[in-house]
Amino acid sequence: MKLEEEKHVQYILSVEKRSNDLESLVMDHLKLSGAYWGLTTLHLLGRLSSVDQDRIIDWVLKCQHESGGFAGNVGHDPHILHTLSAVQVLALFDRMDVLDVDKLCSCILLYVGSSSDVAGLQNEDGSFSGDMWGEIDTRFSYCSICCLALLHRLDEINIEKAVSYIVSCKNLDGGFGCTPGAESHAGQIFCCVGALAITGCLSYIDKDLLGWWLCERQVKSGGLNGRPEKLPDVCYSWWVLSSLIMIDRVDWIDKNKLSQFILECQDTENGGISDRPDDAVDVYHTYFGIAGLSHLEYPGLKAIDPAYALPVEVVDRIFIGK
Amino acid sequence: MHGQPRKPARIEDAAVSTAKAEALRNLQTQFIHNHRNQIYTDEAIEVSAKLLEVNPEIYTAWNYRKLAVQNRLGSVAVPEAIKAVLDEELRVAEVALKQNPKAYGAWHHRKWVLKKGHSSIDRELRLLGLLLKLDGRNFHGWNHMRFIYGLKNVSEEEELKFSTDKIYSNFSNYSAWHNRSVILFKLLKEKAVQKEVLSEEYEFIHNAIFTDPDDQSGWFYHRWLLNQTITPENVLLIGSWPINGSELVLSTDRNNIGCTPVFLTSHHLKYVLHTGSLPIILYFSQPLKGLNSSTVTVESILGTNGHLDWRPVSMNNSGESHSWMTYVEIPDLGSHDAKQTFTVNFGNSEGIISTNCSSCIYPFQFQFTVDWSYTGSEWTERNVGAEVVDWKDENFNSDTLPHDLSDVLISLDQLRISKDNEATFSKWHLDTLSNEIDLFRDLSSDGSCKIANLTLARLLIAKDMVSHGFPVTGKRIHSQEVLDLFDGLMKMDPPHSQYYKDEHSLVLMDQITSDKEKLRKLCTHYRMPSSSSHAQYVCLQLNRLSLSRIGFFERLLWVQMLDLSHNEVRSIEGLEAMQLLCCLNLSNNKIRSFSALGPLRLIKSLRVLDISNNEIGAHSTDSTRYTWPSPLSHNTEEYMKDVEQTAHWEAILLFKGLILTQLDVKGNAIADESLQALLPRVLPTLKWLDRVEL
């Protein structure tokens, strides 16, 4: 099978235009993250210019709350998940100049959504909350760290504590959970490994132990699951594969079989990629499928960075470019 | 759309879908209006409940409900009224979780309510029991249970019993095994019960693995138990340079700029050093941080070196490292005896941190002597940069190698740090491993069970290690069997063959580096083609061994010239510990990027490097992008700022700061004209690039 590039581009563009059917309404509260998935996919396919950049940036800025944080859509509350998506979308367009960086950072350093300057998202133990309501999760550690790094403001949090909290979430299998004691999960592992990569602290990971657990996520069909004895799902082509790449153990899986699995999950008629063959497609899995294929060096796709989840050329421009 | 079948749009479906969309849109519009205007009437709150019933993932609606609760609690004071408000929230969250048991917002909302302390915890536990019965792998449910247990102060024994019951009702419940490991990890901290607990757990896990060996649920737990069994309680010193009991001969050819002292050992292994001070390298069994001059002291006739600067040999921002080094200033000669004894002594563990192990370092002490009397100058840095090093076979000769290199090659015997060290492992360890080996040998006897073979291999490696104690020396009784097992696994489980191949390589490395005879056979003398003086360098030749991975650097700290060519090496992780390395041949391997060579940045003694015929630049995915410090990984060192935005920024990052005289890069996709032009600029000391004199 081969990658139906043009069909996927058309699929993403059609999703971007749609707003009134059930599927897009269900996703309405996280549209900003949806925009990040779709636009990154287009970038990897070399087709970012197919969208109206100014219109999208106007809308992104409308999602910004007065606290500086971004909501998943206009009218919703700000959250670190969507704040990162906003920064990533602007990075894709090389338009971070439209951001008031001080204001945005203050939402992480202060509470997202709170106008009082009581405390930031980072808690005393180094963990991060997602917003002012205090849900704690290593996903939010990753989002905060990734977001601040992209804005060159990582030094404004307590990195040592942030790292030690993530390390405290490490499990018997070398993986990581959302809080200390929580079970390892590939998505969570990506967040923790990504945060440790960005902070230059990968040495806290037992790469051989975690690498074995991660490579055993590959099931007979070639797909990857997110935890032992679970079904494979295209989204783990991103979570597992990125983690394996960051710890330099990606050769421990069969890359050809994984490529095949992802390609089999394409809707070859209407475009888009689903979690498993013959399931309904969505933007989320389309992005993770194509990002996974990029990691697997599928011909014609641009390279994607495993830690920042942005195209390598975008990341290099931010960190190497002057 | 997880798990939703892809199906062609049918007209009647479209009609239903349109009606649903219409209803949802109305609810959303009303909700956003209420939220924006802070309307908390019964009707408004009911809208949010309906909305969450349809879509429990709308996080803003949960936020709205919390604001509404705060608003209501502000006007009620009667406990019953407070409880009624909060119970309604639990009900809404319950409805949402029935709709989607993985909705983060609903779980967090429940927690937020329960923390207020007005709700029945027993009812919560009952509900949770039901939920985990329906789906024993719902990690939200397990997290919630740990939270509830914390609120209720449930004992570890009771928590353990819950996991035991869950496992007995279904061995294939990874979540329950995980939860068990969390509780046991706490229990195992009590040393008195360790062995008893581990023995019981081995029995328990056998039930799972032997019931269905292909089910992964028990695999990782067994490996964890094995790690718990064989990891020494304390951090041990497992390698050093100089080695215990060695005698270094120091030349004082101070005229030769840049390479003042020359060290020779009693058996003609010569060390050229470049700083005018003597390096001391320590290698520990676990990475640790916080080593300083009060932890490890160096004493000589000159007194105690009180202000030694111990530095981690590591590229990470964490400050943790297996390997630590310091430089001892060389005293002015003439005023002292020709021979001096240095004693390296462990002081105390204060400030030492190790994430993988308890923080205490096992006490150690070792000595070496330095003889200042040597005045010869035939071996100086001049030789290294004077002519091209040619790795051709005929330049290497084992006949001229002094026969008795043993005390130099293998330092491990002398590293028996304390006579109590053997006590690290007891008869219990050996018996436990033997018992496991017997069981897994049975299970693997039909030859088709992957986990049985893999576990058996790991057990045999562990047995070899435990039999010898630390540091591990002596013949590996089981290595051939282990190598055969990995060979078999590569055929049995092709998708993971590279994993077994890497393990195979490590076993081979272990075998070679722990056996004096084997190591001696791999050592040769390098002789410069035009040089009249023979026997210049001792080279360790690990070429053409089909190694895909290298390791056991703690036993190779003495090596100055290393040939790793014609292997399948993709990474040189850990090689940075070889701080005396001068010449390295990595040609004809599978190195894919400059970042994969990152460890070389720490080897300041390196002069000659051959990385020709690798795959640098041939791949768009770089799996070592984050294994070295770069601007991408929050490295704030000054010199990073100079890195130019070029296609070759990684080459600049790698070579800047190295003092190479000879470099071979040809035969890599990246080695184009622009790189060839760049390298002499980045490496001003370079004399030969791809054998062409600059």
Tab-separated table of N, CA and C in Angstrom, chain A residues 71-117:
chain	number	residue	atom	x	y	z
A	71	ALA	N	-7.749	28.959	25.177
A	71	ALA	CA	-8.824	27.976	25.308
A	71	ALA	C	-8.866	27.104	24.059
A	72	GLY	N	-9.571	25.973	24.171
A	72	GLY	CA	-9.696	25.081	23.027
A	72	GLY	C	-10.516	25.692	21.896
A	73	ASN	N	-11.307	26.699	22.222
A	73	ASN	CA	-12.080	27.411	21.201
A	73	ASN	C	-12.624	28.703	21.833
A	74	VAL	N	-13.107	29.560	21.006
A	74	VAL	CA	-13.661	30.818	21.515
A	74	VAL	C	-14.808	30.495	22.483
A	75	GLY	N	-14.835	31.168	23.633
A	75	GLY	CA	-15.906	30.955	24.605
A	75	GLY	C	-15.576	29.928	25.674
A	76	HIS	N	-14.542	29.120	25.442
A	76	HIS	CA	-14.154	28.124	26.446
A	76	HIS	C	-13.088	28.686	27.381
A	77	ASP	N	-12.724	27.861	28.385
A	77	ASP	CA	-11.745	28.311	29.374
A	77	ASP	C	-10.316	27.990	28.923
A	78	PRO	N	-9.365	28.793	29.370
A	78	PRO	CA	-7.979	28.524	28.999
A	78	PRO	C	-7.460	27.253	29.681
A	79	HIS	N	-6.554	26.569	29.018
A	79	HIS	CA	-5.959	25.349	29.573
A	79	HIS	C	-4.583	25.184	28.954
A	80	ILE	N	-3.664	24.591	29.696
A	80	ILE	CA	-2.294	24.448	29.209
A	80	ILE	C	-2.220	23.586	27.942
A	81	LEU	N	-3.140	22.610	27.820
A	81	LEU	CA	-3.136	21.759	26.624
A	81	LEU	C	-3.288	22.615	25.368
A	82	HIS	N	-4.242	23.547	25.435
A	82	HIS	CA	-4.533	24.355	24.249
A	82	HIS	C	-3.545	25.518	24.114
A	83	THR	N	-2.984	25.933	25.238
A	83	THR	CA	-1.971	26.988	25.172
A	83	THR	C	-0.767	26.483	24.373
A	84	LEU	N	-0.382	25.223	24.637
A	84	LEU	CA	0.719	24.651	23.849
A	84	LEU	C	0.324	24.548	22.372
A	85	SER	N	-0.901	24.092	22.110
A	85	SER	CA	-1.338	23.984	20.711
A	85	SER	C	-1.237	25.336	20.001
A	86	ALA	N	-1.629	26.392	20.697
A	86	ALA	CA	-1.589	27.728	20.087
A	86	ALA	C	-0.150	28.091	19.712
A	87	VAL	N	0.768	27.847	20.644
A	87	VAL	CA	2.169	28.173	20.370
A	87	VAL	C	2.691	27.326	19.207
A	88	GLN	N	2.304	26.054	19.194
A	88	GLN	CA	2.769	25.176	18.114
A	88	GLN	C	2.230	25.630	16.755
A	89	VAL	N	0.942	26.036	16.726
A	89	VAL	CA	0.364	26.494	15.458
A	89	VAL	C	1.104	27.743	14.968
A	90	LEU	N	1.356	28.677	15.879
A	90	LEU	CA	2.050	29.905	15.474
A	90	LEU	C	3.485	29.591	15.042
A	91	ALA	N	4.098	28.586	15.697
A	91	ALA	CA	5.452	28.181	15.304
A	91	ALA	C	5.452	27.609	13.889
A	92	LEU	N	4.426	26.826	13.573
A	92	LEU	CA	4.325	26.247	12.224
A	92	LEU	C	4.329	27.341	11.170
A	93	PHE	N	3.592	28.432	11.463
A	93	PHE	CA	3.483	29.540	10.502
A	93	PHE	C	4.655	30.516	10.619
A	94	ASP	N	5.565	30.246	11.550
A	94	ASP	CA	6.653	31.183	11.823
A	94	ASP	C	6.089	32.566	12.160
A	95	ARG	N	5.044	32.549	12.959
A	95	ARG	CA	4.404	33.809	13.314
A	95	ARG	C	4.299	33.982	14.839
A	96	MET	N	5.323	33.564	15.557
A	96	MET	CA	5.295	33.741	17.002
A	96	MET	C	5.353	35.219	17.367
A	97	ASP	N	5.682	36.038	16.363
A	97	ASP	CA	5.763	37.486	16.621
A	97	ASP	C	4.422	38.088	17.024
A	98	VAL	N	3.302	37.406	16.687
A	98	VAL	CA	1.997	37.967	17.056
A	98	VAL	C	1.683	37.757	18.533
A	99	LEU	N	2.532	36.961	19.194
A	99	LEU	CA	2.267	36.642	20.604
A	99	LEU	C	2.843	37.698	21.534
A	100	ASP	N	2.082	38.001	22.572
A	100	ASP	CA	2.636	38.753	23.679
A	100	ASP	C	3.229	37.710	24.627
A	101	VAL	N	4.537	37.478	24.478
A	101	VAL	CA	5.173	36.350	25.175
A	101	VAL	C	5.091	36.523	26.693
A	102	ASP	N	5.286	37.740	27.168
A	102	ASP	CA	5.198	37.964	28.619
A	102	ASP	C	3.823	37.573	29.154
A	103	LYS	N	2.824	37.980	28.417
A	103	LYS	CA	1.455	37.699	28.848
A	103	LYS	C	1.197	36.188	28.838
A	104	LEU	N	1.651	35.547	27.750
A	104	LEU	CA	1.424	34.113	27.653
A	104	LEU	C	2.138	33.370	28.779
A	105	CYS	N	3.397	33.751	29.021
A	105	CYS	CA	4.156	33.045	30.055
A	105	CYS	C	3.546	33.277	31.425
A	106	SER	N	2.991	34.444	31.621
A	106	SER	CA	2.437	34.721	32.937
A	106	SER	C	1.301	33.757	33.250
A	107	CYS	N	0.667	33.208	32.205
A	107	CYS	CA	-0.421	32.266	32.468
A	107	CYS	C	0.123	30.945	32.993
A	108	ILE	N	1.367	30.636	32.666
A	108	ILE	CA	1.964	29.408	33.194
A	108	ILE	C	2.590	29.705	34.547
A	109	LEU	N	3.199	30.871	34.603
A	109	LEU	CA	3.867	31.235	35.848
A	109	LEU	C	2.829	31.647	36.885
A	110	LEU	N	1.702	32.206	36.401
A	110	LEU	CA	0.543	32.408	37.273
A	110	LEU	C	-0.476	31.352	36.852
A	111	TYR	N	-1.640	31.335	37.466
A	111	TYR	CA	-2.618	30.331	37.062
A	111	TYR	C	-3.211	30.645	35.704
A	112	VAL	N	-3.408	29.632	34.892
A	112	VAL	CA	-4.166	29.815	33.670
A	112	VAL	C	-5.591	30.151	34.083
A	113	GLY	N	-6.082	31.261	33.614
A	113	GLY	CA	-7.485	31.570	33.871
A	113	GLY	C	-7.737	32.352	35.143
A	114	SER	N	-6.711	32.538	35.945
A	114	SER	CA	-6.922	33.271	37.176
A	114	SER	C	-6.298	34.643	37.039
A	115	SER	N	-6.998	35.643	37.517
A	115	SER	CA	-6.425	36.977	37.374
A	115	SER	C	-5.589	37.348	38.600
A	116	SER	N	-5.734	36.546	39.675
A	116	SER	CA	-4.929	36.840	40.865
A	116	SER	C	-3.551	36.193	40.726
A	117	ASP	N	-2.568	36.816	41.326
A	117	ASP	CA	-1.216	36.294	41.136
A	117	ASP	C	-0.800	35.396	42.306
